[in-house]
CSV table of C-alpha atoms in Angstrom, one decimal:
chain,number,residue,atom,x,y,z
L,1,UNK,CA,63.8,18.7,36.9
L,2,UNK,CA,63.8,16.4,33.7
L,3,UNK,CA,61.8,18.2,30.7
L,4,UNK,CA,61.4,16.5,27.3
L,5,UNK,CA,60.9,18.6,24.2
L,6,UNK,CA,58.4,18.1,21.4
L,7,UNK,CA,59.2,19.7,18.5
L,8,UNK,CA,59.3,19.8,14.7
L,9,UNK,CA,62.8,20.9,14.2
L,10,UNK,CA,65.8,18.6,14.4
L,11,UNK,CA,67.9,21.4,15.4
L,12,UNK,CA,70.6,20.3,17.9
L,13,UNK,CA,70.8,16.6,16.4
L,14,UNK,CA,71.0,17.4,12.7
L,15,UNK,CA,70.9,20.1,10.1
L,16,UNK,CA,67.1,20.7,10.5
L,17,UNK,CA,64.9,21.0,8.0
L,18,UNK,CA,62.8,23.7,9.4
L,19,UNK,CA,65.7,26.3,10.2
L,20,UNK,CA,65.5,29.3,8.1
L,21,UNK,CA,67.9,32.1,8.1
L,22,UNK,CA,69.9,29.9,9.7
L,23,UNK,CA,69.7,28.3,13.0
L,24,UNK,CA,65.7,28.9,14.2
L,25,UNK,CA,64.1,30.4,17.4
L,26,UNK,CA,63.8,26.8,19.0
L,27,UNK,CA,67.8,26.1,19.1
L,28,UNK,CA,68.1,29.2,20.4
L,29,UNK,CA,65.5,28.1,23.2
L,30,UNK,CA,67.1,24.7,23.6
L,31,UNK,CA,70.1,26.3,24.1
L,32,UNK,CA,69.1,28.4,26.8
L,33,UNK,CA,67.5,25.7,28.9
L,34,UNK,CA,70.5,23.0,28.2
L,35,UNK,CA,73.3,24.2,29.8
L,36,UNK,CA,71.0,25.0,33.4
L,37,UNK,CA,72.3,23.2,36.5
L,38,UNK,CA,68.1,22.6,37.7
L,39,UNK,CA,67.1,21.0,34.1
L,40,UNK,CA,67.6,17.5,32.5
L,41,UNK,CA,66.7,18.0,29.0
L,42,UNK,CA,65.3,15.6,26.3
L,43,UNK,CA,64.4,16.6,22.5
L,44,UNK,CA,62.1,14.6,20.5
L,45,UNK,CA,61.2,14.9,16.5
L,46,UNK,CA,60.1,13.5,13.9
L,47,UNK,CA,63.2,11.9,11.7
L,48,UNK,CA,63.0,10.5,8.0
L,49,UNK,CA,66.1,8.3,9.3
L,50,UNK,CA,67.1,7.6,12.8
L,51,UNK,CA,64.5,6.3,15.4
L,52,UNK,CA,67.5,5.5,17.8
L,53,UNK,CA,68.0,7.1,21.3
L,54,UNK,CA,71.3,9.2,21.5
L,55,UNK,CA,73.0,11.1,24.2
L,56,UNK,CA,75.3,14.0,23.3
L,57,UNK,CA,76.7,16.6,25.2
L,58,UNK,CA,73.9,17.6,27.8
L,59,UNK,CA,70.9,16.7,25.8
L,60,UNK,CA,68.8,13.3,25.1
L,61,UNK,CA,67.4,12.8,22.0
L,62,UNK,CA,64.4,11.3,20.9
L,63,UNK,CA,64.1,10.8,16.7
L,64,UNK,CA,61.2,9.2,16.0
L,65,UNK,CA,60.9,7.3,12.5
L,66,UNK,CA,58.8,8.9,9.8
L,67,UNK,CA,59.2,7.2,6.7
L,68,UNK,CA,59.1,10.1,3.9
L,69,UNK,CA,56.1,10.8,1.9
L,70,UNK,CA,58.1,10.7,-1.0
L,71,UNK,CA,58.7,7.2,-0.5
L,72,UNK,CA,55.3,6.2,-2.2
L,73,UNK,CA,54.7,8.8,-5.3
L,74,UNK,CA,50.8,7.6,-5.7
L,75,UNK,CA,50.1,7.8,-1.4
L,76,UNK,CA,52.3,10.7,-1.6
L,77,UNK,CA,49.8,12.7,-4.3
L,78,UNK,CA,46.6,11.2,-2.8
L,79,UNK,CA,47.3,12.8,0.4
L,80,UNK,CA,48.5,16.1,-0.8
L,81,UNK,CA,45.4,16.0,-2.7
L,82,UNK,CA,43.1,15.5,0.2
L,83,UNK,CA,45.5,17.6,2.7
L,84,UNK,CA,45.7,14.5,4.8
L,85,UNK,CA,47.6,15.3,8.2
L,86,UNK,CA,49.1,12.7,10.4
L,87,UNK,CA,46.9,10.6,12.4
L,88,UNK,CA,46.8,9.5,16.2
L,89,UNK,CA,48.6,6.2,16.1
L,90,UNK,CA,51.8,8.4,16.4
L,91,UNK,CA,51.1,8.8,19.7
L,92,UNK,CA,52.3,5.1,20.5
L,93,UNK,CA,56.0,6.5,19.4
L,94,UNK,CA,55.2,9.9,21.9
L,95,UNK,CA,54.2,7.4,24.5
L,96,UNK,CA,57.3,5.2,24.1
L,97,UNK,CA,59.6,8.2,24.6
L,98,UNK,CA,57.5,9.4,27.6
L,99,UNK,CA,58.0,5.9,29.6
L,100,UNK,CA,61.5,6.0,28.6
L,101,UNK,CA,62.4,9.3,29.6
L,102,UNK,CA,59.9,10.0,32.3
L,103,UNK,CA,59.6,13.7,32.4
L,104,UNK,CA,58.3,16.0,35.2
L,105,UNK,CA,57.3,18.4,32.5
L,106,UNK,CA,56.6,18.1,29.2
L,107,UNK,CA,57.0,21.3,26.4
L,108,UNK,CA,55.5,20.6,22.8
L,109,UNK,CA,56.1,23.9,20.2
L,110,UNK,CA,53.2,24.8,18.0
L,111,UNK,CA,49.1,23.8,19.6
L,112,UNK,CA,48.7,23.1,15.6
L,113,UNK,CA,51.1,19.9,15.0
L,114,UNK,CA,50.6,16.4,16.0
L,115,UNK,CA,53.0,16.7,19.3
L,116,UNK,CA,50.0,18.4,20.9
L,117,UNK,CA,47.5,15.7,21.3
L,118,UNK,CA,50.2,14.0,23.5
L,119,UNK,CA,48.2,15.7,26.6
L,120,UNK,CA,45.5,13.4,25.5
L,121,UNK,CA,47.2,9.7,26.6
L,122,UNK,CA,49.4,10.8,29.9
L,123,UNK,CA,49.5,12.1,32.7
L,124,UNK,CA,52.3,14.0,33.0
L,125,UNK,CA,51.5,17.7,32.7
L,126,UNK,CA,52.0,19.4,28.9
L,127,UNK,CA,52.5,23.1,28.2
L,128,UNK,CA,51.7,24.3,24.7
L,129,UNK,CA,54.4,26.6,23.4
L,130,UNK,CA,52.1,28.9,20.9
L,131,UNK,CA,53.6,29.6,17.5
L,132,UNK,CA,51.3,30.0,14.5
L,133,UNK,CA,47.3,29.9,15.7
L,134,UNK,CA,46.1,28.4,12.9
L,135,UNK,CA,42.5,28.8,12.8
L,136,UNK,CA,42.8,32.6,12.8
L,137,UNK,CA,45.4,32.1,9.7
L,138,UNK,CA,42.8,30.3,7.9
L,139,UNK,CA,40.5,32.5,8.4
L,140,UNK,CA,42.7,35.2,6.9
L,141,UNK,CA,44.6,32.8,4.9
L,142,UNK,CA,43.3,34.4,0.8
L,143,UNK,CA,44.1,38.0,0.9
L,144,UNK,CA,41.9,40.4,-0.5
L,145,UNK,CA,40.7,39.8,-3.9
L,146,UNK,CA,42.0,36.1,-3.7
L,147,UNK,CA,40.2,32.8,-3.9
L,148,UNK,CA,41.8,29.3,-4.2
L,149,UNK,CA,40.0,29.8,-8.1
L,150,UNK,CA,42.9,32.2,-9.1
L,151,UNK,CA,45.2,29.9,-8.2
L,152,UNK,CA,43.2,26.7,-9.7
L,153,UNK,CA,43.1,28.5,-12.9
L,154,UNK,CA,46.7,30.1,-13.3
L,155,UNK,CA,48.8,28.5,-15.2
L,156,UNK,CA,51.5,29.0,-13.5
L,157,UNK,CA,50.6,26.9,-10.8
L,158,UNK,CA,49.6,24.1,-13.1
L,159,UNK,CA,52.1,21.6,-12.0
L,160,UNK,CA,51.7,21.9,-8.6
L,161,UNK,CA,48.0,21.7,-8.9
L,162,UNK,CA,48.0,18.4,-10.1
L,163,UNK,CA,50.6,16.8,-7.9
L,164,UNK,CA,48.5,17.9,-4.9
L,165,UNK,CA,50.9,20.9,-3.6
L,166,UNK,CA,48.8,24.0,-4.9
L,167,UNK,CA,47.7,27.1,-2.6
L,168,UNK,CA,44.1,25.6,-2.8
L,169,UNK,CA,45.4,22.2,-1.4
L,170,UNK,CA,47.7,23.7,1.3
L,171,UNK,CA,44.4,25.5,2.4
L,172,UNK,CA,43.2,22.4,2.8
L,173,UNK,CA,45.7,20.7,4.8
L,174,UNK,CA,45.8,24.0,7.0
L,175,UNK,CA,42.0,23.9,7.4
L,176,UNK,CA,42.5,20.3,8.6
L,177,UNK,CA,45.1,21.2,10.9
L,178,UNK,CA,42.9,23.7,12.2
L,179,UNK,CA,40.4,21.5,13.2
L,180,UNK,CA,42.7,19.7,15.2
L,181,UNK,CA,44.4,22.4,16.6
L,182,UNK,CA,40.7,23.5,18.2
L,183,UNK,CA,40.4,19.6,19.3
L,184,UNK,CA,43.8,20.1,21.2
L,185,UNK,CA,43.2,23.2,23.1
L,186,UNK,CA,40.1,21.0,24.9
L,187,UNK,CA,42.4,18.9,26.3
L,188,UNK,CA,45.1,21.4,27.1
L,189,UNK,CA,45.7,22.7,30.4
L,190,UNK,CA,48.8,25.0,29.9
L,191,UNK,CA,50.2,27.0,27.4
L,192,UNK,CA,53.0,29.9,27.0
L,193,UNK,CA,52.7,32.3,24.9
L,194,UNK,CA,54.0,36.0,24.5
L,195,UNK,CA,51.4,39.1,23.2
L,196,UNK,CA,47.4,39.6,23.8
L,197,UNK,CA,46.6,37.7,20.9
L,198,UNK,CA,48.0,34.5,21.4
L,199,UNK,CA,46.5,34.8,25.0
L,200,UNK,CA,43.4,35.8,23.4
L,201,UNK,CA,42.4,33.1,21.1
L,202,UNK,CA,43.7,30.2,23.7
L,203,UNK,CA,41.1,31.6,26.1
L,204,UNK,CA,39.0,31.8,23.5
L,205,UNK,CA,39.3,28.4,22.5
L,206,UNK,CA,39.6,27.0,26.1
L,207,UNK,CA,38.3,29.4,28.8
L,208,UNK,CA,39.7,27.1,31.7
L,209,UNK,CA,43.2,27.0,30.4
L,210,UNK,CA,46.1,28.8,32.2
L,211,UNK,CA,48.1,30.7,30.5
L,212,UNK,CA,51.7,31.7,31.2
L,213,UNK,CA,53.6,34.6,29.3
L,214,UNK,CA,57.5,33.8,28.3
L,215,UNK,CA,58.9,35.9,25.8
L,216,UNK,CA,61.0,34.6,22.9
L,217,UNK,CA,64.9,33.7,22.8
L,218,UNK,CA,66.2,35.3,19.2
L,219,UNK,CA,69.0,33.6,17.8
L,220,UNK,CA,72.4,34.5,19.0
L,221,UNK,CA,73.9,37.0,16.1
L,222,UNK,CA,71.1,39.0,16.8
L,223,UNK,CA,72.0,40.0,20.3
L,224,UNK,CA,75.6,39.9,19.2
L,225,UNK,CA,74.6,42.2,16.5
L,226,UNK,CA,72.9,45.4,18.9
L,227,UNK,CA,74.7,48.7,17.9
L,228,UNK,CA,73.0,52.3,18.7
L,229,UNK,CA,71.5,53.8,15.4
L,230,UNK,CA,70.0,56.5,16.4
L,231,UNK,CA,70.0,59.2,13.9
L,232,UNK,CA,72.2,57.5,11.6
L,233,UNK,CA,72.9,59.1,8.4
L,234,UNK,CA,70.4,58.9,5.8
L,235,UNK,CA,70.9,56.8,2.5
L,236,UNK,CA,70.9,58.5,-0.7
L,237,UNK,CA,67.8,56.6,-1.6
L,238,UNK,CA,65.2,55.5,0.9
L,239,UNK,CA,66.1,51.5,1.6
L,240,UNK,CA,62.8,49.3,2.6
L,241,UNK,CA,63.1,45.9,3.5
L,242,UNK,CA,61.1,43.0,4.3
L,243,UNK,CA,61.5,39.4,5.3
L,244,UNK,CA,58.9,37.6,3.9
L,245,UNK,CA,58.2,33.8,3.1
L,246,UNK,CA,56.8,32.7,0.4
L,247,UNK,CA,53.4,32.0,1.8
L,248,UNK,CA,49.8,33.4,0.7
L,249,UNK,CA,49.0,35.8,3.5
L,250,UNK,CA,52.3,37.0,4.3
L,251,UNK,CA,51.7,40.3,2.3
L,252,UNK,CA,53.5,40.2,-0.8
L,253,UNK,CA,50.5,41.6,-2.3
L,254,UNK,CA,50.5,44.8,-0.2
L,255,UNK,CA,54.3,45.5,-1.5
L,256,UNK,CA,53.5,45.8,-4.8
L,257,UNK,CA,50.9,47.4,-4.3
L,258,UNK,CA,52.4,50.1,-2.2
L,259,UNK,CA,55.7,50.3,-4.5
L,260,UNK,CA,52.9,50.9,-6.9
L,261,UNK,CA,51.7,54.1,-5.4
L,262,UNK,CA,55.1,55.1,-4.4
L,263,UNK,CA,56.1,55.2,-8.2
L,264,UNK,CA,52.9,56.3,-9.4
L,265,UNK,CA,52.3,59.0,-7.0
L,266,UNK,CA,55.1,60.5,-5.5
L,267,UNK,CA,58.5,61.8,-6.7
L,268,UNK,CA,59.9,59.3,-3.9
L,269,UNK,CA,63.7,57.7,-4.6
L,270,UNK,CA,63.2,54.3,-3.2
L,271,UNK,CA,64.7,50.7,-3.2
L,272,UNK,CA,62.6,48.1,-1.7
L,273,UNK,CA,64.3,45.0,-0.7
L,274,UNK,CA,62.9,41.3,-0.4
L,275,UNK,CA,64.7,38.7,1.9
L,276,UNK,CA,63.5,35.2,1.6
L,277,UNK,CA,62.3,35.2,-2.0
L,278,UNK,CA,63.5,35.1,-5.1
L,279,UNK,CA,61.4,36.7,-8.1
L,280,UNK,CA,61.2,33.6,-10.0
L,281,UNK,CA,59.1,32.0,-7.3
L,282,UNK,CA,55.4,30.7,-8.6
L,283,UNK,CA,53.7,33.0,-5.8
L,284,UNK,CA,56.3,36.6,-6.8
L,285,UNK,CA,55.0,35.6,-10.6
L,286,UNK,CA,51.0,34.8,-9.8
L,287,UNK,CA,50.6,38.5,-8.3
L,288,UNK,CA,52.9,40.2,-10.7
L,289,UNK,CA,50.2,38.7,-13.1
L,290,UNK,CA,47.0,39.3,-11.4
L,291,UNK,CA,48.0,43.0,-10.1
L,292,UNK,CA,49.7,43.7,-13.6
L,293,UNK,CA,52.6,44.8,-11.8
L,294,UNK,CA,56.6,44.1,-12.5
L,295,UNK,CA,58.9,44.3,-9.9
L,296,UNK,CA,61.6,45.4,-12.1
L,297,UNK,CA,59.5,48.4,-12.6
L,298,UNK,CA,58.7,49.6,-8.6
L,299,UNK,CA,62.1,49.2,-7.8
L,300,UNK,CA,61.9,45.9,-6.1
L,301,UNK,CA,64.6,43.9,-5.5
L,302,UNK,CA,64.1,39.8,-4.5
L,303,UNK,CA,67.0,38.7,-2.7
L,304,UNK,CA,66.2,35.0,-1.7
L,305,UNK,CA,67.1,33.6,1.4
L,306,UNK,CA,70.4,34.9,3.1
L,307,UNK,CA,73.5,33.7,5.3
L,308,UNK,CA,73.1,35.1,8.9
L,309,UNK,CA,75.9,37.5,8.1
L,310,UNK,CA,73.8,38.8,5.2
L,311,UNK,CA,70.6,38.8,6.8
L,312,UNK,CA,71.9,40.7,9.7
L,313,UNK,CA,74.1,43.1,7.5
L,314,UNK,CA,71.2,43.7,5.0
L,315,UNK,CA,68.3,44.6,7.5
L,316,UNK,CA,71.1,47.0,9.4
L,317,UNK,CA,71.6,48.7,6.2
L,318,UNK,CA,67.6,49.7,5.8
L,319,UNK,CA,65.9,52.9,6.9
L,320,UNK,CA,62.3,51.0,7.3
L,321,UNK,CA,61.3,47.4,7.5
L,322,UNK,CA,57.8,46.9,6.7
L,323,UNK,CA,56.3,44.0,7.8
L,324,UNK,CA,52.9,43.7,5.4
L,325,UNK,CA,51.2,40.7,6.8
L,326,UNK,CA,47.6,40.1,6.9
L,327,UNK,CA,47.9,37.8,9.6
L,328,UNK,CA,51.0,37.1,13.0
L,329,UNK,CA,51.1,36.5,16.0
L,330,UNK,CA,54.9,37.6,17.4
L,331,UNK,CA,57.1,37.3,13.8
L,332,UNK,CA,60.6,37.0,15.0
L,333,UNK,CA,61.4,39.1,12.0
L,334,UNK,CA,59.7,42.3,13.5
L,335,UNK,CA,61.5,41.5,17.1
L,336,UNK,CA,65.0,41.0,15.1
L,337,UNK,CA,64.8,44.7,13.7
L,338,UNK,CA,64.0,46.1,16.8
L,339,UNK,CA,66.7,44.8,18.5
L,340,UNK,CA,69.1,46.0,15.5
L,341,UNK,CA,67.5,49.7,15.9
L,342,UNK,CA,65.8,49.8,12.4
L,343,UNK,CA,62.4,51.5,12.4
L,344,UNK,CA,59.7,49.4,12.2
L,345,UNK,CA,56.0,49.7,10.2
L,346,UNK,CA,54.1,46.7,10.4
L,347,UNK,CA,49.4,46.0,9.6
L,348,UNK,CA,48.3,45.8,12.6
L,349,UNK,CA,47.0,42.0,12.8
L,350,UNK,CA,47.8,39.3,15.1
L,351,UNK,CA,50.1,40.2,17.9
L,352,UNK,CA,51.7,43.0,16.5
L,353,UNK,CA,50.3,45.4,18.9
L,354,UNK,CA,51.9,43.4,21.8
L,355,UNK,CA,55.2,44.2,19.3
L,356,UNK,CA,54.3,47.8,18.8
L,357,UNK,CA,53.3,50.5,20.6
L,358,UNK,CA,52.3,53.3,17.8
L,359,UNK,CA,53.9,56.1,17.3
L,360,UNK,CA,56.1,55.1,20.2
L,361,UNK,CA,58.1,52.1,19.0
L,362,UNK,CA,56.6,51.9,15.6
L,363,UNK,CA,54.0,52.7,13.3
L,364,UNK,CA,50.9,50.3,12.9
L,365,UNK,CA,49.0,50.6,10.0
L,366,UNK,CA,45.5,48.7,8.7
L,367,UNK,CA,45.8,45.5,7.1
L,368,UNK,CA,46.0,45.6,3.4
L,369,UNK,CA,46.8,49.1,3.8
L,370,UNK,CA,49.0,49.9,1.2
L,371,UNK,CA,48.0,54.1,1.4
L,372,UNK,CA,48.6,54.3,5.0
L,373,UNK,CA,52.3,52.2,4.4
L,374,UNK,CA,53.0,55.2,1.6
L,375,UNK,CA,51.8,57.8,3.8
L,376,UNK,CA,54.4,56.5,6.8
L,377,UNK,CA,57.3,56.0,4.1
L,378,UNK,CA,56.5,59.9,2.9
L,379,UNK,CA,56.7,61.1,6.4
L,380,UNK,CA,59.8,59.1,7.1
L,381,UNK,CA,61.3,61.0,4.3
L,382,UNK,CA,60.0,64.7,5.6
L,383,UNK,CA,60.6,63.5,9.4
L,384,UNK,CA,63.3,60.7,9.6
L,385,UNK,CA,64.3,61.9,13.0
L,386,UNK,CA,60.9,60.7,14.2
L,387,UNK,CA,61.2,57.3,12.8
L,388,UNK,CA,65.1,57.0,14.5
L,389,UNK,CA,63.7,57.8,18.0
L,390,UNK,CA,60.7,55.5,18.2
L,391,UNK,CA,63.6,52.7,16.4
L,392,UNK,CA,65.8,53.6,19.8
L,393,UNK,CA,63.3,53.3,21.8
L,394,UNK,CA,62.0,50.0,20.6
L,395,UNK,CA,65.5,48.7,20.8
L,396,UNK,CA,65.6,49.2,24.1
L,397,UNK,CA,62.4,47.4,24.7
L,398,UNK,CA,63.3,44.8,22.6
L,399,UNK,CA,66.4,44.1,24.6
L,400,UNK,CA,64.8,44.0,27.3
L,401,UNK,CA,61.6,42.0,26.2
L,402,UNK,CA,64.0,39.3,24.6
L,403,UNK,CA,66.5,39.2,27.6
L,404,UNK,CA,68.2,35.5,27.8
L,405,UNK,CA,68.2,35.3,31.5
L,406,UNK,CA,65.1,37.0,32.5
L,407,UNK,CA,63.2,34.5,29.6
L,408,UNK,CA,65.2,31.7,31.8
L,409,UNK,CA,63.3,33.1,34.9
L,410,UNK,CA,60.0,33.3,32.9
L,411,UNK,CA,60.6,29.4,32.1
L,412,UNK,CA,61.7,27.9,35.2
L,413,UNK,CA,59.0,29.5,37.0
L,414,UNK,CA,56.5,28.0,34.5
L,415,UNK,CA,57.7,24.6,34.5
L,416,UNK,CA,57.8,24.8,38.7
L,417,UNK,CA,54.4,26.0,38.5
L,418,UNK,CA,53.2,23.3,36.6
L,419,UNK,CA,54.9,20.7,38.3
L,420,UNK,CA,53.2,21.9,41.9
L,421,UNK,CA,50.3,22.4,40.8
């Protein structure tokens, strides 16, 4: 069975640009898939270097030559200022690697990127592997109180205003990309994906397209990482921590604004830790300013993006992650403290319920809801015992809902599927 991969991360041929936290999900998945007897496996990505074919251990890859944007300053701002996206005749280079490699099967991650419209020019059947859906993130994409005028108007974001990268122009290019994402699922016949939601919207989009459920491979010092933690001994001070990009409707809002109450209204001893930001970054600074809040002052702690080591060792250490987002579908970062035992609260948006059962696995609360997250951290600290049970009993339903060989299954009965049909 030969499968070619489309995909915007490198991974496997270089350092890729789109890892984070180290090596990403999609290694992890290529890595599964390349070392199976059944499978012939080609990758193919977009490169700002190499456009030549290259064979290396059990994989063929594909780069395909895409001259930076930096290369021409004036295009380079034009577009960013207009949120330009690629356009179709990017398909000749798809098409080219197609003839060349002749698939069975062919896998494209993310419906919203450019690899999707592939399904339009051949014939070779194309399942969607669902990431980010982006028209529901754009429709959630200001959080509450937010407008792309806040962010035209701060000063803070002054520079990246006028070279085209502000919030209100990555709306823009996200909007754009929505579009086309919506164009896409019309011409899709097959996707994966892995909760209600994503399952949800595709049918929404597409009631004719068949969808298959695979779960997601986490990388491998997560599974290498799995200890028992149940009832583990409490810290001295309560230890919250969050992974958290730094991207608008990722939630940073809702911590402040919940370390807020936590200082204000309870007696609570606290330390709320951020991986993946630091606090000099323009978006930490904007809602410091527009909630008139300091994170030196609610016990908040920024500390940028981590080694695997680190990330792992830091998120072990915690007695709650809170995942504040006002908009996911599956985020790896909820799965990965799962499987590491940690208690889990996350808004319940997206997929999370797919993630979550409450009060069984985890606690779900509303989005923006910054009360309900004090209220669970308060009960943590009457009840921890609670909070360590429904942690081991996620873990054990993580392990098993991220299982290497029984995902395997899930995607070699997929791709036969599609093949026969």
């Amino acid at each position: 069975m030969k499968v070619l991969i489309f995909t915007n991360s490198s991974a496997k041929y270089d350092a890729a640009v789109n890892s984070y936290h180290g090596a990403g999900w999609v290694e992890s998945f290529i890595t599964l898939l390349e070392g199976h007897k059944e499978i012939e496996l080609a990758i193919s990505f977009f490169h700002e270097k190499d456009d030549k074919k290259m064979t290396r251990d059990n994989l063929t890859f594909y780069p395909i030559f895409r001259a930076s944007r930096r290369s021409n300053p004036i295009k380079t701002v034009l577009g960013d200022w207009m949120g330009s996206i690629e356009n179709e005749k990017t398909c000749d280079d798809m098409l080219t690697v197609v003839e060349d490699f002749k698939p069975d099967v062919i896998q494209v991650f993310g419906s919203e990127n450019m690899f999707a419209l592939i399904q339009k020019y051949t014939k070779v059947p194309v399942v969607v592997h669902l990431q980010g859906l982006l028209n529901p993130y754009y429709n959630a994409f200001y959080p509450v109180n937010q407008s792309k005028y806040n962010f035209i108007f701060d000063l803070n974001y002054i520079k990246q205003n006028i070279l085209g990268k502000g919030i209100n122009h990555l709306a823009k290019r996200i909007k754009n990309k929505a579009t086309r994402e919506a164009d896409h699922f019309k011409n899709l016949h097959y996707v994966m994906g892995r909760t209600h939601w994503d399952k949800m919207v595709s049918k929404i989009h597409n009631p004719e397209i068949t969808y298959f459920h695979v779960d997601e491979v986490l990388r491998p010092i997560f599974y290498d990482s799995v200890t028992k933690v149940n009832n583990r001994k409490r810290n001295i001070e309560i230890q919250l921590i969050t992974t958290i990009s730094p991207t608008l409707y990722k939630g940073l809002d809702v911590i402040l604004k919940t370390a807020y109450l936590l200082k204000e209204a309870t007696s609570l001893n606290f330390v709320w830790s951020i991986i993946g930001l630091e606090h000099t970054d323009p978006l930490v600074v904007h809602f410091e300013k527009n909630l008139k809040l300091k994170h030196q002052n609610l016990n908040i702690k920024f500390l940028g993006i981590r080694e695997a080591n680190d990330f792992v060792d830091s998120i072990q250490q915690a007695d709650l992650f809170v995942h504040p987002s006002y908009i996911d579908n599956s985020p790896n970062s909820v799965c990965e403290a799962q499987i590491l035992g940690v208690p889990v609260i996350a808004c319940n948006v997206g997929g999370l319920s797919s993630l979550i059962k409450d009060e069984v696995t985890g606690h779900l609360v509303p989005s923006n809801g910054a009360y309900e997250l004090v209220d669970c951290i308060l009960e943590f600290n009457e009840n921890s015992k609670k909070y360590w049970t429904m942690a081991d009993k996620a873990q054990v339903v993580a392990q098993q809902r991220h299982n290497q060989q029984r995902i395997l299954l899930q995607v070699l009965e997929t791709y036969q599927t599609i093949i026969k049909a």
